[in-house]
Amino acid sequence: MLLADLRPGQTGVVTKILGHGAFRKRVMEMGFVRGREVRMVLNAPLADPVKYALMDYEVSLRRAEASLIEVMLLEDWEKHEEDSPIAMGEHEENENMHLRRDKVINVALVGNPNCGKTSLFNIVSGAHEHVGNYAGVTVGAKAGKLFYKGYQLNIVDLPGTYSLSAYSPEELYVMRYLREETPDVIVNVVVASNLERNLYLTSELIDMNRSMVIDLNMYDELERSGANLDYKLLGKMLGVPMVPTTASSGKGVNELLDTVIQVYEMKNPDTRHIHIRMSPEVEKSVSVIKDAIKADDTFPQHFSPRYLAIKFLEGDPEVENMLGKSPHYQEWKKLRDEETERIKRVLGEDVTSVIASEKYGFIQGALAEVLEGDTAHEEKSTKIIDSFVTNKLFGFPIFLLVMWLMFWTTFQLGSYPMEWIEAGVGWLSEFIGARIDDGPLKDLLLDGIIGGVGGVIVFLPNIVILYAFISFMEDSGYMARVAFIMDKLMHRMGLHGKSFIPLVMGFGCNVPAIMSTRIIESKSSRLITILINPFMSCSARIPIYVLLAGAFFPTHGTWVFFGLYLLGIIVAVITARLLRRFWFKKDETPFVMELPPYRIPTAKATLRNMWSKAKQYLQKMGGLILVASIIIWALSYFPRVDEDNVPAEYTEAALAEMPTSTLEGMTDEEIKELITHEYQQENSILGHIGRGIEPIVRPLDFDWKVCSSLLAGAAAKEVVVSTLGVLYVGDDDAAALSERLSTPSKATGKAPFNPPMALGFLVFVLLYFPCIASLAAIMRETGSWKYAAFSMIYNTALAWVLAFCTYRIALLF
């Protein structure tokens, strides 16, 4: 609870000070330190300020200030002290532990894109967040925790940002988080070999006057460059302790955590507040505005008045919105306008340019005193690789070759472990089938669960291989180069160059890819990218591709894969052009993106990402797809039909359709059982649903079972395969589904699929409406259900047209 929440006569114990530097220091000097008892005496006549008693004297605080001090009721504190355990060992974790509030440290990781924040977050918290070597991987804040030396560290990985201005969604998110959540310690992660650029964000955090530690990440790269950095002296100059680390290997991480605790306990000797001095003209304006803001006693203590003054002077919209809530805003705005005009008149530049130049000048001056040698070198390997992969002649062929290799490996190499899993599923089916009596339970286990989930889980190796390729391209830095060479093409599509990154991420999963469009500053480009992202063939479609390509095009599976992915890209391009021309205005947002040096991804990081994706896929099998398979089985199983209840006219029609060769090899009992099974399926709940929409896809030659599988794909595209398994594989063998789809039915003499139908079906699956999770992401990211409805209707209509064309053209060959 907060100190402001105490009622008269109640006593609390201070657990934490939430305010920033100057306020924090002042109240601690007054005696408001952790573990100190404070009694609420009384309210002023107008309920503000409030009188408190501590250390045998009385002090008054405004409610706004008392709301920045956390306390625990004395009786709760005493009970908590009795129950609290002795300090934990290093990295010891116990989910049932109840720590004192002052033993919990909230840590925020802040830094530029590509600085290694997420790598640090993963190694510290044990999380398995994906790390990409380009801007915008971390879309929102990711939280983890660590028990370390008696403390619980709640760690939040914030999006990468170059500054704290409200220019991009990342910057706005970070700024609002620091304002609203008030972390105890900020860990500013900077690239040790690129300090001049990284320290600009540090200068803004220093203006905020928050408790902070600087993590000099990738320090091994600085050492390899031959440069020498006196980071201890630099830390003293900035008033912020610096700790060199290599997050990818974990080197220096314990020292970083120790320093976080020291800063939190206010025991680090290097911690002090400094002002990054600018030219006298700018300082004069900052002081005038800062004093005006400080004069407003009701203004909250979330940010340093100096920071607010600088940002207000720059015209930052988020700070303007904050200050706009004050009744003095118009006075401050008039004062700001006068000062900006004065600076422009005297210095001949706008305020934003002047402040940026002054800060970079401060950084250059500081580095000149502590840095020997040049760290801003570009590795020879990066130059050599870029001379090929970004070359106008070789860039696109290399990219296409990489994509083809990815699909070949996914299809060909993935087939070997796939056979092993198929064998295991088949053995499990036989094992259970031999030990359970015939009945609904046996049918549920064999047809519903093993036939459904088992038919999908065999594609796990293909999913893992695909993600391994995408992970390698992102972590190595190649993905940023692909965005670079695709920028011109993106603009011709009517999109921003950054749109390419979410589109490629869509090959993994459309949901995070749609969320990652937040990195695009242009609203129109962002909306178009969201709407065309479902055309990127996500990994959930791979089981369908492998199933049908393996059954009908075993020697050309790689080309089928490549063609489907390419078709999705072409459809996305055409759709983007149409949307830009007829719906959205022209986009003039410039393409600005960092091209980081190439880095060889560590085997640990790649394997961890592969395991993370495999784990997600297995969880999906045990959750959504298991439930969907059971539902599909139930819909196809009920209502039950006895042999004697099959109408005679249905039996006659079925016998007329059966080939003579089929009838000759079967007994009367087997024929009757087969006809009953077909009648049961056609008249089940699922059969009625499928036959209801069958006329819509009849021109594609799809039957009601295929219709049902497509509808089931609304839950997740993998469910299409499990539904086909439930409906077609009568012997409960998931490995037989591929053969069954190409084998003529005993009842009709016609195979469920032929090569032209398979191609049409694959095109339809590629393009038709997204899964429910993707539709929800579209609605959430666009803020309107209309865009989700558009995606459903447009994508499905387009899928029907192109699948029909594919089927009819394929029939000619």
PDB file of C-alpha atoms in Angstrom, residues 429-451 633 637 730-732:
ATOM      1  CA  SER A 429      -2.187 -46.837 -32.071  1.00  0.00           C
ATOM      2  CA  GLU A 430      -1.695 -50.603 -32.383  1.00  0.00           C
ATOM      3  CA  PHE A 431      -0.749 -50.917 -28.704  1.00  0.00           C
ATOM      4  CA  ILE A 432      -3.882 -49.131 -27.481  1.00  0.00           C
ATOM      5  CA  GLY A 433      -6.147 -50.751 -30.085  1.00  0.00           C
ATOM      6  CA  ALA A 434      -5.148 -54.242 -28.983  1.00  0.00           C
ATOM      7  CA  ARG A 435      -5.919 -53.584 -25.319  1.00  0.00           C
ATOM      8  CA  ILE A 436      -9.251 -51.772 -25.417  1.00  0.00           C
ATOM      9  CA  ASP A 437     -12.606 -53.297 -26.302  1.00  0.00           C
ATOM     10  CA  ASP A 438     -14.584 -51.936 -29.227  1.00  0.00           C
ATOM     11  CA  GLY A 439     -16.786 -48.985 -28.372  1.00  0.00           C
ATOM     12  CA  PRO A 440     -16.932 -45.175 -28.225  1.00  0.00           C
ATOM     13  CA  LEU A 441     -13.886 -44.920 -25.927  1.00  0.00           C
ATOM     14  CA  LYS A 442     -11.715 -46.896 -28.329  1.00  0.00           C
ATOM     15  CA  ASP A 443     -12.977 -44.869 -31.277  1.00  0.00           C
ATOM     16  CA  LEU A 444     -12.284 -41.631 -29.406  1.00  0.00           C
ATOM     17  CA  LEU A 445      -8.724 -42.626 -28.535  1.00  0.00           C
ATOM     18  CA  LEU A 446      -7.813 -44.064 -31.939  1.00  0.00           C
ATOM     19  CA  ASP A 447      -9.821 -41.930 -34.382  1.00  0.00           C
ATOM     20  CA  GLY A 448     -10.171 -38.705 -32.407  1.00  0.00           C
ATOM     21  CA  ILE A 449      -6.986 -38.252 -30.374  1.00  0.00           C
ATOM     22  CA  ILE A 450      -4.304 -40.394 -32.050  1.00  0.00           C
ATOM     23  CA  GLY A 451      -5.755 -40.047 -35.544  1.00  0.00           C
ATOM     24  CA  TRP A 633     -14.430 -36.587 -33.906  1.00  0.00           C
ATOM     25  CA  TYR A 637     -19.330 -39.729 -34.672  1.00  0.00           C
ATOM     26  CA  GLY A 730     -10.580 -45.482 -40.598  1.00  0.00           C
ATOM     27  CA  ASP A 731      -7.805 -47.766 -39.366  1.00  0.00           C
ATOM     28  CA  ASP A 732      -6.467 -45.206 -36.858  1.00  0.00           C
TER      29      ASP A 732
END
